[in-house]
Short mmCIF file of C-alpha atoms in Angstrom, two decimals:
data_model
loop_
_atom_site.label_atom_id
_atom_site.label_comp_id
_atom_site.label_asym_id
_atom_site.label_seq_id
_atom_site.Cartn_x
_atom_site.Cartn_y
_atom_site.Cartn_z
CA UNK A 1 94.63 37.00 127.24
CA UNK A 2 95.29 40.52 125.85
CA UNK A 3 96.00 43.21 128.54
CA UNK A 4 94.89 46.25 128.61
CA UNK A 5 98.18 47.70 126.95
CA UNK A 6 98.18 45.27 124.19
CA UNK A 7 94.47 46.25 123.31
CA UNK A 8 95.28 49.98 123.32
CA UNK A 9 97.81 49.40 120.70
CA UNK A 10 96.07 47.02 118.10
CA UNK A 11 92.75 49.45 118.19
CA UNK A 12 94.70 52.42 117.31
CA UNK A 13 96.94 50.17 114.91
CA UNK A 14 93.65 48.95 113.44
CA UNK A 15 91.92 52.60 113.35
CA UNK A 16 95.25 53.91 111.69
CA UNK A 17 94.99 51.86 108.87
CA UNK A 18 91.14 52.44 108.18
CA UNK A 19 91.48 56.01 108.28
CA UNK A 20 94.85 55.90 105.73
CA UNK A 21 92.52 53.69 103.57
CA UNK A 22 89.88 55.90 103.76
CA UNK A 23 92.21 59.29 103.31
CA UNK A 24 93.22 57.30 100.27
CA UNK A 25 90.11 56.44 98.63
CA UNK A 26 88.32 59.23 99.27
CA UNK A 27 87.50 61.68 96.79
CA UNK A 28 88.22 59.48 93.64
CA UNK A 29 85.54 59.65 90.89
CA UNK A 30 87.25 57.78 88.38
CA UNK A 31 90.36 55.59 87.34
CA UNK A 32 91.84 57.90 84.56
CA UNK A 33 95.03 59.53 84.23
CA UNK A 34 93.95 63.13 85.97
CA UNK A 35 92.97 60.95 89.41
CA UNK A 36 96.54 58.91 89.38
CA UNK A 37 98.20 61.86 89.29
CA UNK A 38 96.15 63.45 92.10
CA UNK A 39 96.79 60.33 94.35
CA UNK A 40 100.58 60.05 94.24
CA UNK A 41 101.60 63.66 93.66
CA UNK A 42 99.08 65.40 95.82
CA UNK A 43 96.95 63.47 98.02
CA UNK A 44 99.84 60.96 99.09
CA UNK A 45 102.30 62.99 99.96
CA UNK A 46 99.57 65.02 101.69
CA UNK A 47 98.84 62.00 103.97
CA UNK A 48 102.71 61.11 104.58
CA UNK A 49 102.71 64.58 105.79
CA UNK A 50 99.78 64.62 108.27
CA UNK A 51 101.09 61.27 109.42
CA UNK A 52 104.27 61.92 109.84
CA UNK A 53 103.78 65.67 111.60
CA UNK A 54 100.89 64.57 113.75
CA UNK A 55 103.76 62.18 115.25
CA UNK A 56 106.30 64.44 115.79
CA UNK A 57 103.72 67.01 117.67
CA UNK A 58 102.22 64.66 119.68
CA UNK A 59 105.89 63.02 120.47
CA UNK A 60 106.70 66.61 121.18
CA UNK A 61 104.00 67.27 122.97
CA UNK A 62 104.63 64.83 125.48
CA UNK A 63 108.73 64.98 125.63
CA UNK A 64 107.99 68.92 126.48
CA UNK A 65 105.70 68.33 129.31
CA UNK A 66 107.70 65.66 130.95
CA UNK A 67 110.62 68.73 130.62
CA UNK A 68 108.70 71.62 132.39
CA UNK A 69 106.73 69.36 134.52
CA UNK A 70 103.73 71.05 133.06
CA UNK A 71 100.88 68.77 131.71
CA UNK A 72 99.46 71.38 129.98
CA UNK A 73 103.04 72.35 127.96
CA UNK A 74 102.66 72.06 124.57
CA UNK A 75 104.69 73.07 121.68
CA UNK A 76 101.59 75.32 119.63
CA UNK A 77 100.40 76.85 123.30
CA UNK A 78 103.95 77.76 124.19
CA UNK A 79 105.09 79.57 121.67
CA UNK A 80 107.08 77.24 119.85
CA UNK A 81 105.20 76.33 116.83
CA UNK A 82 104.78 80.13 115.59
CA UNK A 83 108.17 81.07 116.52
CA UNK A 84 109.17 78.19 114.32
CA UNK A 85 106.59 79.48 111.32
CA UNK A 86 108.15 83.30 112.15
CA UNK A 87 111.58 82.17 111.18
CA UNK A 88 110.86 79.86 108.71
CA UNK A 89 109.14 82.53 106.88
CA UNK A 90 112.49 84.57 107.67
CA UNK A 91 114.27 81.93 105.68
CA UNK A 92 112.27 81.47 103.36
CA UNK A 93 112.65 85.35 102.27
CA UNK A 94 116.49 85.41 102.77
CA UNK A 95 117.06 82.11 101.16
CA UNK A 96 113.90 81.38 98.88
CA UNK A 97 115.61 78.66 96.61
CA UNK A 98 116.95 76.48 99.74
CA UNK A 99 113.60 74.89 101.33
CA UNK A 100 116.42 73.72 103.90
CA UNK A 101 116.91 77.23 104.82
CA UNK A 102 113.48 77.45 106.05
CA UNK A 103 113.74 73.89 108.70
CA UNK A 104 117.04 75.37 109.94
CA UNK A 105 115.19 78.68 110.75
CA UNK A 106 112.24 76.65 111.82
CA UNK A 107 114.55 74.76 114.42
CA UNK A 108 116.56 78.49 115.43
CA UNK A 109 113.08 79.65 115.85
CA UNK A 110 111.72 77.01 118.19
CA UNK A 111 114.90 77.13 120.24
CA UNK A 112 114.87 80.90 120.78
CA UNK A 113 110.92 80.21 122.53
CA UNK A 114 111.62 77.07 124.37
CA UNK A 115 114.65 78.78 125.66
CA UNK A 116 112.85 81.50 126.94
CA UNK A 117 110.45 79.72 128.78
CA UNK A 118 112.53 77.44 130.11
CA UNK A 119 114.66 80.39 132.00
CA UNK A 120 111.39 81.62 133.41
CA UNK A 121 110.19 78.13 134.45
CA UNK A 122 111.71 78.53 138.12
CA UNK A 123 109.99 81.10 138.68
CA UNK A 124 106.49 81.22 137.43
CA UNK A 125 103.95 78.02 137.92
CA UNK A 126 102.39 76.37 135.26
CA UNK A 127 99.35 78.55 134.79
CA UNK A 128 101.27 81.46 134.90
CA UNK A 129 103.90 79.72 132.38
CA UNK A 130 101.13 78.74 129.57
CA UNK A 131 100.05 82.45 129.84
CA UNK A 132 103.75 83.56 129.06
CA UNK A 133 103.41 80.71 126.01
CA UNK A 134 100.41 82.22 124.68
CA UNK A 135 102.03 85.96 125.15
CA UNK A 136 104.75 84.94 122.92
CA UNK A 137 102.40 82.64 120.14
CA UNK A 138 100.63 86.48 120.03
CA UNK A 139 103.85 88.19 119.29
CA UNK A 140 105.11 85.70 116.81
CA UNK A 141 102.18 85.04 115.30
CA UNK A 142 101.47 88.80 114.64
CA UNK A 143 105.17 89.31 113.19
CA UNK A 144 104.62 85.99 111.08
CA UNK A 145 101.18 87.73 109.10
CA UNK A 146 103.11 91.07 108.97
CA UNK A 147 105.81 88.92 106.98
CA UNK A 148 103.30 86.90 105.09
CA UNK A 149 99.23 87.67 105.70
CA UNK A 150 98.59 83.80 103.66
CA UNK A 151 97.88 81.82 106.56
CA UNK A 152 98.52 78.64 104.42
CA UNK A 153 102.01 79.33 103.61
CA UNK A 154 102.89 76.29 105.13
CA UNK A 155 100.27 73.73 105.14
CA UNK A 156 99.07 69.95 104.98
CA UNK A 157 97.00 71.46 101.82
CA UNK A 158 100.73 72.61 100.35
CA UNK A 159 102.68 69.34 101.09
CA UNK A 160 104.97 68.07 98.18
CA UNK A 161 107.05 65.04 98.02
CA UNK A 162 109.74 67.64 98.53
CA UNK A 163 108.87 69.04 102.02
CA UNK A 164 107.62 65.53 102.69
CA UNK A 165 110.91 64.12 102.35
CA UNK A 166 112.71 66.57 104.60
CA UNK A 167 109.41 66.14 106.91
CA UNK A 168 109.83 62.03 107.29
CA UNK A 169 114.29 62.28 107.28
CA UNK A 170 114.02 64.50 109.98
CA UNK A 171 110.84 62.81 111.99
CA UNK A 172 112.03 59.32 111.44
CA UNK A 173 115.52 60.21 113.03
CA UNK A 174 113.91 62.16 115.90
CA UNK A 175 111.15 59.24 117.16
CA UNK A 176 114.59 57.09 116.84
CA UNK A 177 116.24 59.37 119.37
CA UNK A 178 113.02 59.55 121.23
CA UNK A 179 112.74 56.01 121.50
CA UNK A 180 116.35 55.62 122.60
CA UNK A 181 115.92 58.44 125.32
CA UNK A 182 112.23 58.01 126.03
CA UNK A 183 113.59 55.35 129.57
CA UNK A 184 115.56 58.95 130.79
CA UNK A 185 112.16 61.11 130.81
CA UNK A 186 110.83 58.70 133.32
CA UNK A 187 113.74 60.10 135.95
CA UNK A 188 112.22 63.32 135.78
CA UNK A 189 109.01 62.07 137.70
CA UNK A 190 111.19 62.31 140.99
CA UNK A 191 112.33 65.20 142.54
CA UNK A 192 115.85 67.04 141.21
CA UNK A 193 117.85 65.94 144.29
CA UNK A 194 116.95 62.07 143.89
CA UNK A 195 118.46 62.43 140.45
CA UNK A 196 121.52 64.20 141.44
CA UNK A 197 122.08 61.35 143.91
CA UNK A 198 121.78 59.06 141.42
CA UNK A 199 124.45 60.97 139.62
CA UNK A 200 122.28 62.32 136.52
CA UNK A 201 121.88 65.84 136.11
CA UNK A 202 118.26 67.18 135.70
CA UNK A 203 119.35 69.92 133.59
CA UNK A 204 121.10 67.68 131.22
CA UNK A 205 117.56 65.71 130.60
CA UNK A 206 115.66 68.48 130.17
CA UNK A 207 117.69 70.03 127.90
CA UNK A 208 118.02 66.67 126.06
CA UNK A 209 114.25 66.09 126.29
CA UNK A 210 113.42 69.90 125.35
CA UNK A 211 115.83 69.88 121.88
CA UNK A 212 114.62 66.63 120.47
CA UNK A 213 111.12 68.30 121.27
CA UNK A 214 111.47 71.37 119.73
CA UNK A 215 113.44 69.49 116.36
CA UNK A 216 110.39 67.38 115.88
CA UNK A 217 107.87 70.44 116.15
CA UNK A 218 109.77 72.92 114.20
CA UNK A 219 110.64 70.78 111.62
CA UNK A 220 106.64 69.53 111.44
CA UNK A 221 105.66 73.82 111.59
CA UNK A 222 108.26 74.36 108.86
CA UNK A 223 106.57 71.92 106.35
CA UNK A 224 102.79 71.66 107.56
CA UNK A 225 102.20 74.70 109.44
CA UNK A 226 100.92 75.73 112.90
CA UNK A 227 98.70 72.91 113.68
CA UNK A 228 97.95 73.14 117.89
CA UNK A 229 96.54 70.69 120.56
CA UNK A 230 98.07 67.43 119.32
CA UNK A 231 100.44 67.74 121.92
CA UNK A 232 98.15 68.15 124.64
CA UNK A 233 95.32 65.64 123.09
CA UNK A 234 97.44 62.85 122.49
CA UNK A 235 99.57 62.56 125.50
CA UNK A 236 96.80 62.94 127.61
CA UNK A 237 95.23 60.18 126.04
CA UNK A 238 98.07 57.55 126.19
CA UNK A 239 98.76 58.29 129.62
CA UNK A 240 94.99 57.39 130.69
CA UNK A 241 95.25 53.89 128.78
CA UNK A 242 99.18 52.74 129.46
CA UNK A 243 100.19 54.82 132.74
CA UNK A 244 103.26 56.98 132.94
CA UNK A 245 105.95 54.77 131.06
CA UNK A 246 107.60 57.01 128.47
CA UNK A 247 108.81 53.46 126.79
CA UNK A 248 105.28 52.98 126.75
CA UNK A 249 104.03 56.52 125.95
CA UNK A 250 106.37 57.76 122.99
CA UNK A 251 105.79 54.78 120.25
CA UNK A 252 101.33 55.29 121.46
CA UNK A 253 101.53 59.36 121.18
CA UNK A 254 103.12 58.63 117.82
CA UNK A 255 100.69 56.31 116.58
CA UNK A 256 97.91 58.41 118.27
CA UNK A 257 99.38 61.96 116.79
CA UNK A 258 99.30 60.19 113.64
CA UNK A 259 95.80 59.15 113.92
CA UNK A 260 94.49 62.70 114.85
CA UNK A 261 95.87 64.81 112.37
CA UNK A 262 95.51 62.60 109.43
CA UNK A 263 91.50 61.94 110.77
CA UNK A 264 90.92 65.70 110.87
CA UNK A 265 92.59 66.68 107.89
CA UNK A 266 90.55 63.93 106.11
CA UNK A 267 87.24 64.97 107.49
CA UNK A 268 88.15 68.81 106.92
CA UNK A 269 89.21 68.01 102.80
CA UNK A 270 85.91 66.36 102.65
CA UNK A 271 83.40 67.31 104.97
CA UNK A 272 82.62 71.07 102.55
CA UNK A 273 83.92 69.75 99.70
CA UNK A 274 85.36 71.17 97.05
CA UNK A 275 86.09 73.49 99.45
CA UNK A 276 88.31 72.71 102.54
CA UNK A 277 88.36 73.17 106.74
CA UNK A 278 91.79 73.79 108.02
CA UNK A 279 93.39 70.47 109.92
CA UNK A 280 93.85 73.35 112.69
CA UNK A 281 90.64 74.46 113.10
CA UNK A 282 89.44 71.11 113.58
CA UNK A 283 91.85 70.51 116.40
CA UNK A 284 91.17 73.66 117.67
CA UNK A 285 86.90 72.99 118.17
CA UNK A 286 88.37 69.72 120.09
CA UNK A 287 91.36 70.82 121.85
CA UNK A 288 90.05 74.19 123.36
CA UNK A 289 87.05 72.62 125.75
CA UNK A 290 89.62 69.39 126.18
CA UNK A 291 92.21 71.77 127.71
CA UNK A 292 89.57 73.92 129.25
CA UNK A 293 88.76 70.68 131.06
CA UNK A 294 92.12 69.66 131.93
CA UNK A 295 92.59 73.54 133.74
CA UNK A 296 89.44 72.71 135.72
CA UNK A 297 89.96 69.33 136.57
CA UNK A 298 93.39 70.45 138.06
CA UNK A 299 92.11 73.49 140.17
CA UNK A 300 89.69 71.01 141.68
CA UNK A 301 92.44 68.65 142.80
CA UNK A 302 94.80 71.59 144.05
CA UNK A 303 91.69 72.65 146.18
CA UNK A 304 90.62 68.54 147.21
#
């Protein structure tokens, strides 16, 4: 008999594999020359690409939350994702030949936020926390359009098998790590002096947990763009079917962040076609009243 685990994983498998069928398929009007060059130089490494980054987010999504003890932390709504794009864009003026230039800025970028919330962690609480996040997403984002106004600089729309390939080297190795250190996140459920007694040092995890998060979204924001709520979304999710086992959680939020991102940018390449809706705007009509929810639902609790 299947548990409830099991289940979880073979519909999402199952649902990941329509929806990369039907991302494939879609769009074709004939078998010529023009449409097999569309499919492997444009809309397969477009796919890779949403695969690939909505795994990382989501992955990131939940590593950074398990960090800051915030279930609302999340690397678009902190700050990270468009300090990331701010510095890749940076890079990508200093050092326009050298695409690498713009993931290490990216990663710089994402470090410089996560570090900055992380030194006001002690001493703001998670409401007040997200509202610093979103205080610095303003800033960056502002300086990012003063350095370039063309919001799809970096986007799913733009993917080549160039930033693809940096994209999947530097995903693939991160969920590795993740997977290795995904057992340590569960320590941080317990309080800071329970871990010291058991001779690990907190700050050592969450610094751990908090660089591996930050690689895997900068790295996505360098090559895809912004794209927000796939770290909140996803992790949510996962924890509701499989509990809180981060052996459990990191290989579902990667399946699941996967799922998202490549669903929405399918729907938004076809649902106005020719034209196109943004992946992020998409995410953005779910992911506002889903976190709206989440705010609520914990205010009642705090008050129960």
């Amino acid at each position: 008999m299947l548990t409830k685990k099991t289940t979880a994983y073979l519909i999402l498998t199952l649902l990941l594999a329509i929806t990369i069928a039907w991302a494939l398929t879609s769009g074709a009007s004939s078998k010529g020359l023009a449409d097999l060059n569309i499919l492997f130089n444009i809309r397969l490494p477009r796919i890779i690409s949403a695969l690939l980054g909505g795994a990382a987010l989501a992955v990131s999504g939940a590593f950074s939350q398990a960090a800051l003890r915030n279930p609302i932390a999340e690397p678009a709504l902190l700050g990270i994702s468009s300090a990331a794009n701010l510095f890749a864009l940076i890079g990508g003026v200093l050092l326009p030949a050298l695409f690498s230039a713009k993931i290490i800025a990216a990663i710089l970028g994402g470090c410089l936020a996560f570090l900055t919330l992380a030194s006001l962690q002690k001493d703001l609480d998670p409401y007040r926390l997200i509202l610093v996040g979103v205080a610095l997403n303003a800033v960056f984002s502002a300086l990012g359009n003063l350095l370039n106004p063309n919001q799809n600089a970096f986007s799913l729309a733009t993917s080549t098998w160039t930033t693809t390939l940096f994209l999947a080297v530097i995903t693939l190795l991160g969920l590795a790590v993740a997977l290795v250190i995904s057992p340590f996140a569960n320590y941080l459920k317990v309080g800071d002096r329970q871990l010291q007694t058991l001779g690990l040092s907190p700050k050592q995890l969450r610094i751990s947990l908090l660089s591996l998060a930050t690689l895997l979204a900068a790295s996505s924001t360098a090559c895809i763009g912004i794209l927000a709520f796939i770290g909140i979304i996803v992790p949510h999710h996962a924890r509701f079917l499989l509990g809180h086992d981060y052996r459990q959680l990191v290989p579902f939020c990667a399946l699941g962040g996967a799922e998202l991102l490549l669903l929405t940018d399918t729907i938004g390449r076809l649902v106005i076609a020719p034209n196109e809706i943004s992946a992020n705007i998409i995410l953005a009509i779910i992911g506002g009243p889903f976190l709206i929810y989440i705010l609520l639902g914990r205010k009642k609790d705090a008050h129960s």
